[in-house]
Coordinates of C-alpha atoms in Angstrom, one line a residue:
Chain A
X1 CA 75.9 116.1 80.1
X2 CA 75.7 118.4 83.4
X3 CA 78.6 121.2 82.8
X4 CA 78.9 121.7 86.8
X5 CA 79.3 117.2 86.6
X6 CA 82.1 117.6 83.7
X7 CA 84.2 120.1 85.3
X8 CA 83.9 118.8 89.1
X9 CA 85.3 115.3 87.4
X10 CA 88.2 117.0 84.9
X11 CA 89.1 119.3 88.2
X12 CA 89.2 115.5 90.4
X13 CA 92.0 114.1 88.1
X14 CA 94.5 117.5 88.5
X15 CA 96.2 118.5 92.1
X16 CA 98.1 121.7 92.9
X17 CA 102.0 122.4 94.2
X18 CA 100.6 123.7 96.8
X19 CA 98.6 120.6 97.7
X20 CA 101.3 118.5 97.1
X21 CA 104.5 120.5 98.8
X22 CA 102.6 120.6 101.6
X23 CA 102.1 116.9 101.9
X24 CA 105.5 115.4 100.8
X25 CA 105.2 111.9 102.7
X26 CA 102.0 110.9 101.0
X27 CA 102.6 112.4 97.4
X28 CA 105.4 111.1 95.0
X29 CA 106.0 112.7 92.2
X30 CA 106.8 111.1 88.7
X31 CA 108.5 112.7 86.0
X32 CA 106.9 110.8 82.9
X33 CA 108.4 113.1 80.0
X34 CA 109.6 110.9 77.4
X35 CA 112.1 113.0 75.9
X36 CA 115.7 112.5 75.7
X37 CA 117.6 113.0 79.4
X38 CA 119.5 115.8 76.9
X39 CA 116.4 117.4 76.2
X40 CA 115.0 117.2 79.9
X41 CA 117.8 118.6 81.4
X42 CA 116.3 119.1 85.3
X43 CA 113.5 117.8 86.9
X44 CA 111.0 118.3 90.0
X45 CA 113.5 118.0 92.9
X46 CA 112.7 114.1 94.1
X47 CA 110.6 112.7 91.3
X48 CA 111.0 109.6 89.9
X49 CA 111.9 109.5 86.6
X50 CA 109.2 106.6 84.6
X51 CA 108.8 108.1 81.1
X52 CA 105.3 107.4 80.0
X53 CA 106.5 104.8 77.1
X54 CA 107.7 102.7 80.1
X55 CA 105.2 103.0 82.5
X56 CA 103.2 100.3 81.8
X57 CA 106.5 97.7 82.3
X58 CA 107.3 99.2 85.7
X59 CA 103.6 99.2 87.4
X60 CA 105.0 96.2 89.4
X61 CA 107.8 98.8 90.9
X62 CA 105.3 101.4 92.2
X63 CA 103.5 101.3 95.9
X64 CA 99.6 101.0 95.7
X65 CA 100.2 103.2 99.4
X66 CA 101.4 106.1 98.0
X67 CA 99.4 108.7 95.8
X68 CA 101.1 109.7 92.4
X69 CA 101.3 112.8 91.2
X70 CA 102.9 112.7 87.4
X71 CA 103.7 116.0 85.4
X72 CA 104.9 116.7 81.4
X73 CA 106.2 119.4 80.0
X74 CA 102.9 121.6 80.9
X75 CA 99.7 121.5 81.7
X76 CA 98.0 121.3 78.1
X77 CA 99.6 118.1 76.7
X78 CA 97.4 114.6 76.8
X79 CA 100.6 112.6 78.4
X80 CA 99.9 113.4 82.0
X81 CA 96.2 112.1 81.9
X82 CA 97.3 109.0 79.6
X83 CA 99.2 108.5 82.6
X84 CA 96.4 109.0 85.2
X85 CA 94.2 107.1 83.2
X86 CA 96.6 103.7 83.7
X87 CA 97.7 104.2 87.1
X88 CA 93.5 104.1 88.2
X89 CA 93.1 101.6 85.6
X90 CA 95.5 99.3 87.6
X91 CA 94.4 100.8 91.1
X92 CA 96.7 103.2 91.9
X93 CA 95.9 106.5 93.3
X94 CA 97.2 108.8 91.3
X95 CA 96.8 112.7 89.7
X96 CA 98.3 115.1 87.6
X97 CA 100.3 118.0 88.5
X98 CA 98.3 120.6 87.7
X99 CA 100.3 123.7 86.1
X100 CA 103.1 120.8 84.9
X101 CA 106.7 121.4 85.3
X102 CA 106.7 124.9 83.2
X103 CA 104.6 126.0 86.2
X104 CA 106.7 125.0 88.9
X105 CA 109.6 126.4 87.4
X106 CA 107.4 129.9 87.1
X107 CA 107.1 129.5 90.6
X108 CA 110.9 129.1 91.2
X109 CA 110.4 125.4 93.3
X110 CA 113.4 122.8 93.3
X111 CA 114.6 121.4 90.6
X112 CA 117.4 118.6 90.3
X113 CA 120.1 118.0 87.6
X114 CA 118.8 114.7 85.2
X115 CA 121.5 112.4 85.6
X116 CA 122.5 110.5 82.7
Chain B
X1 CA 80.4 111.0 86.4
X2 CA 83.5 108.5 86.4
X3 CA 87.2 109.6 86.1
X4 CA 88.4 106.5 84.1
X5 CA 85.4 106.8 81.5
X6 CA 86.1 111.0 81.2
X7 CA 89.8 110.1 80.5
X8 CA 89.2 107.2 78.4
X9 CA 86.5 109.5 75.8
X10 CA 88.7 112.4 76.5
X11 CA 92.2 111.1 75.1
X12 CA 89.9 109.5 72.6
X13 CA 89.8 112.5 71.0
X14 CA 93.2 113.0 70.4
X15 CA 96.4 111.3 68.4
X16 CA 100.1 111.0 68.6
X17 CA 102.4 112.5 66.2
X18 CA 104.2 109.0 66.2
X19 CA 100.9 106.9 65.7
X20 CA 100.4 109.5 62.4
X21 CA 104.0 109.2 61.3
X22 CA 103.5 105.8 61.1
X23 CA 100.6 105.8 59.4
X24 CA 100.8 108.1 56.4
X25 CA 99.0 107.0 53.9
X26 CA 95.8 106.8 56.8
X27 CA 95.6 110.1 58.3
X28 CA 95.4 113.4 56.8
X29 CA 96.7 116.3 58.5
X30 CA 94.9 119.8 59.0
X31 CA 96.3 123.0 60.0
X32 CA 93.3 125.0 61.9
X33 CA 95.2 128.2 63.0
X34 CA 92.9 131.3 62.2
X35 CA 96.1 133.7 62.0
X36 CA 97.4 135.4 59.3
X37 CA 99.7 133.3 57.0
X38 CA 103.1 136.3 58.0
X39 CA 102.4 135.0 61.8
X40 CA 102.3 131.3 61.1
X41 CA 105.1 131.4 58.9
X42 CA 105.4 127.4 58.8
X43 CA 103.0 124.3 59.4
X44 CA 103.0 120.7 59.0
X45 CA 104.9 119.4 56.3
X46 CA 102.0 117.6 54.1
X47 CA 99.1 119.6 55.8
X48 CA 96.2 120.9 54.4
X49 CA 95.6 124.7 55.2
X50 CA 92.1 125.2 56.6
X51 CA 91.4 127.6 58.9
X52 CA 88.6 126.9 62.0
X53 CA 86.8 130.0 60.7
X54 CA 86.5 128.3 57.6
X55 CA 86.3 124.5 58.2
X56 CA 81.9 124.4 58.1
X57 CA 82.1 125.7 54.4
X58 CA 84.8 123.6 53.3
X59 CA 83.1 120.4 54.5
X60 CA 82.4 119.3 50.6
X61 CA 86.1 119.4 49.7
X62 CA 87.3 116.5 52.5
X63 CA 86.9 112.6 52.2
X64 CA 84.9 110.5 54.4
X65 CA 87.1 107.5 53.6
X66 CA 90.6 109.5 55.3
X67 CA 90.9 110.3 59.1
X68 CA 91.4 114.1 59.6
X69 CA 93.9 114.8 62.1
X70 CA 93.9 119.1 63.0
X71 CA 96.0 121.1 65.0
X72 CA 96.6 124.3 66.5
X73 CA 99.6 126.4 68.1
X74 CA 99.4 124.3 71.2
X75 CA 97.5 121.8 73.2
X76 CA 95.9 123.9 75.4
X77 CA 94.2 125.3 73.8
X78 CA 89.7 125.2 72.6
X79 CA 89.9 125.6 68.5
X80 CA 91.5 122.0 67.5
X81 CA 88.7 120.7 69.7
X82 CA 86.3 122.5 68.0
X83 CA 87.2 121.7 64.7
X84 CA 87.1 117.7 66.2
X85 CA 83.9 118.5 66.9
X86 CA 82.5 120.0 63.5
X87 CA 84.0 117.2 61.5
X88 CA 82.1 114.2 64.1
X89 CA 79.2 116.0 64.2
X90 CA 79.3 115.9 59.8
X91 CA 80.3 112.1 60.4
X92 CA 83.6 112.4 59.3
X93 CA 86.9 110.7 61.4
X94 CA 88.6 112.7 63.5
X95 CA 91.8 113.7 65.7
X96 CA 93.3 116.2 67.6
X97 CA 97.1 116.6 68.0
X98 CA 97.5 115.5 70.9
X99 CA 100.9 118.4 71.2
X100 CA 99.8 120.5 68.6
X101 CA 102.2 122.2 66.2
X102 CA 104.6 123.2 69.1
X103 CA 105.1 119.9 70.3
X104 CA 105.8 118.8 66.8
X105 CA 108.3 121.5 66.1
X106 CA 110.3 120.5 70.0
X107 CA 110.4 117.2 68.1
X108 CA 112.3 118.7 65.1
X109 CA 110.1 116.7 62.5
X110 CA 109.4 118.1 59.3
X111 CA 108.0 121.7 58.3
X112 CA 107.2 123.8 55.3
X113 CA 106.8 127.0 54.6
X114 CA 103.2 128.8 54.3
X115 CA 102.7 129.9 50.8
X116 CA 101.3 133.5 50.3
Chain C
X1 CA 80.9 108.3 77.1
X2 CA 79.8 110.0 73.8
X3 CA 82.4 111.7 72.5
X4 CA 80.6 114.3 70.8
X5 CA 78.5 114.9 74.3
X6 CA 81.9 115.6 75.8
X7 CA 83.2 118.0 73.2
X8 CA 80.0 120.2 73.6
X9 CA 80.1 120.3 76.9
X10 CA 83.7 120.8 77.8
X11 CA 83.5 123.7 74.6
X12 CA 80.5 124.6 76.2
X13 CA 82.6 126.6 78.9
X14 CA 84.9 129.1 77.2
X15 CA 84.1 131.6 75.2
X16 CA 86.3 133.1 72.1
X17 CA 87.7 136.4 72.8
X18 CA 85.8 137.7 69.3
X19 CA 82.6 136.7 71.3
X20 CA 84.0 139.0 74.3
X21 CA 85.0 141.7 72.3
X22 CA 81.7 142.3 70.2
X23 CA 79.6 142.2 73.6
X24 CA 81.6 144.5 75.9
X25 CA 78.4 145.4 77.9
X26 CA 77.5 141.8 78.5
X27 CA 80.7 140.0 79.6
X28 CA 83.1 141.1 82.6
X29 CA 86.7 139.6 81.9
X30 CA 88.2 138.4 85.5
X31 CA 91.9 137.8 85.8
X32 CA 91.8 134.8 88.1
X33 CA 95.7 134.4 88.2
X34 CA 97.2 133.9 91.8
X35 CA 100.6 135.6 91.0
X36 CA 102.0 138.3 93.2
X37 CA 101.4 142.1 90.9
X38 CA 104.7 142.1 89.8
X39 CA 105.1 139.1 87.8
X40 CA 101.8 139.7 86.2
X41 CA 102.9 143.1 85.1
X42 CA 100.1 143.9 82.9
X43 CA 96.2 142.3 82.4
X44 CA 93.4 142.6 79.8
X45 CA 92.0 145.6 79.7
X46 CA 89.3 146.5 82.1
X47 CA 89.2 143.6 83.5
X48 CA 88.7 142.7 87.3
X49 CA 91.6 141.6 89.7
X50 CA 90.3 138.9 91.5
X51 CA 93.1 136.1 92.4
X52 CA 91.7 132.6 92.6
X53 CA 92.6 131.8 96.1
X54 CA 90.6 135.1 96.9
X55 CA 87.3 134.4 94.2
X56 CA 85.2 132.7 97.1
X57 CA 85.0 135.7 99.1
X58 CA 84.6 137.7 96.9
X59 CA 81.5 136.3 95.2
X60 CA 79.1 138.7 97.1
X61 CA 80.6 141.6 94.8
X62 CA 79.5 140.6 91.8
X63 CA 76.4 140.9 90.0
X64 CA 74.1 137.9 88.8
X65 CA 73.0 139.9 86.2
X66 CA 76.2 140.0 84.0
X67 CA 78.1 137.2 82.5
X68 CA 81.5 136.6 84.0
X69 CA 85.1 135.3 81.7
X70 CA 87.5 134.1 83.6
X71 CA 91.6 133.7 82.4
X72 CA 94.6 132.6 83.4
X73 CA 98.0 132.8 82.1
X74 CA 97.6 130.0 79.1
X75 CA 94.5 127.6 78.3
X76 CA 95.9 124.8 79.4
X77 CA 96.0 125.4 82.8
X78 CA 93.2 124.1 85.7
X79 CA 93.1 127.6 87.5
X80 CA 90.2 129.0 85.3
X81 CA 88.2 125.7 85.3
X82 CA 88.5 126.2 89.0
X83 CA 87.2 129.7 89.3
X84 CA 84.4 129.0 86.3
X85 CA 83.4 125.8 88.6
X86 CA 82.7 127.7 91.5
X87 CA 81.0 130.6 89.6
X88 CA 78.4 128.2 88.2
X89 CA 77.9 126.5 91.4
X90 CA 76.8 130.1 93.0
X91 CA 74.0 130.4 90.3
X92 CA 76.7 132.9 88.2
X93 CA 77.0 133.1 84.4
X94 CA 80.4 132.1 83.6
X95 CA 83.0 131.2 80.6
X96 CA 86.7 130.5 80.6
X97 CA 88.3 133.0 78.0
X98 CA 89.6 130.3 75.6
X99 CA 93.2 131.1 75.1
X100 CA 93.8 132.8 78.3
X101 CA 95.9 136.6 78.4
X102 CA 98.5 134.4 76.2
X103 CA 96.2 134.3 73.4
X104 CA 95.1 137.5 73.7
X105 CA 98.6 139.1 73.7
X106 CA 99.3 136.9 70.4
X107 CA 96.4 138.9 68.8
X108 CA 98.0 141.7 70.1
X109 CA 94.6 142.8 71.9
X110 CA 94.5 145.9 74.3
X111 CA 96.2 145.3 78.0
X112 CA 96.4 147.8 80.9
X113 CA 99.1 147.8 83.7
X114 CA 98.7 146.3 87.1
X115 CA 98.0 148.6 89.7
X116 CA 100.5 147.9 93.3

């Protein structure tokens, strides 16, 4: 396996803030934490909120249109790419926030309240 | 090189803590973390204790008939998939973590002291 | 996929900081981080300032004769993939430092202060 190959592929799957803030109409952004709403707390201002343990049940909800963009808790976890890995497995565009939520909040970006 | 078969191998690789909760009596945990015992203070309740600098000479002492399942501080980071590696490569079964110690900890499931 | 193919090769790009710190000569550290001086406060010791968003143009300052690592603020982050990506693609030597400065501030290893 070509290392060049391997990292030009991992890289495909992962998209920026910057990319994404600078696009809002096409991206939508899906908070797919599956912790308790208590736990959560806030959340990337205007992201839905599809905890991955669900995500399979509400495919039919989503908008093969629109490009996803779903973060965790940061950028290390597996969640995000199991994610990734069943939105292009049902033909969805979709990637994963790159530096997670930890990294936008290290960037000071919006944040909304999680409602209960 | 395809996105969907990179993310398929890749989360291949790794386990949930709730798949190995429920299985207990299947998989055997390992605690890879080279530090010193006074810095990692806890682990895994149930864990074995074998460090990644010495996983390759303690080979002879594991099972091929249990599934291995190591971890490190977090998920980020290279050493749990390392040790994954060394214990495939000597055709044993294998897991990483798939949150590591610190997701198991945000979790509040159980710990135990390191013994000196 | 092999899974074993994939572990060696995605291993295959970061480098332990024992590795770095018992070849001083050969490897130049790089702090690829895009944060503004004063949240970075301090980096590894002697190691180069050369923010991501900058590394392109700044590729005709280094030397194909030395072996470049790359970090960023944790491992799990996609920045120094990024930056060891576009190393290898200009024919450079490179390796992502494998748990990032946040590793090597756990092993308490030496830092210096950022320069304004």
């Amino acid at each position: 396996m070509n290392k060049i190959e391997l990292l030009e592929t991992f890289l495909s799957i992962s998209i920026d803030h910057n990319e994404v803030l600078q696009n809002p109409s096409r991206y939508t952004l899906i908070d797919i934490r599956n912790a308790p709403k208590e736990i959560k707390k806030d959340k990337i201002k205007d992201s839905l909120e599809i905890p991955m343990k669900t995500l399979a049940d509400k495919l039919q909800t989503l908008d093969k249109s629109k490009t996803y963009v779903v973060y965790d808790w940061n950028a290390g976890t597996t969640l995000g790419k199991k994610a990734v890995l069943l939105l292009l497995q049902n033909d969805f565009d979709a990637f994963e926030l790159s530096c997670a939520i930890e990294g936008w909040k290290g960037m000071n970006l919006p944040l909304e309240t999680v409602n209960n």
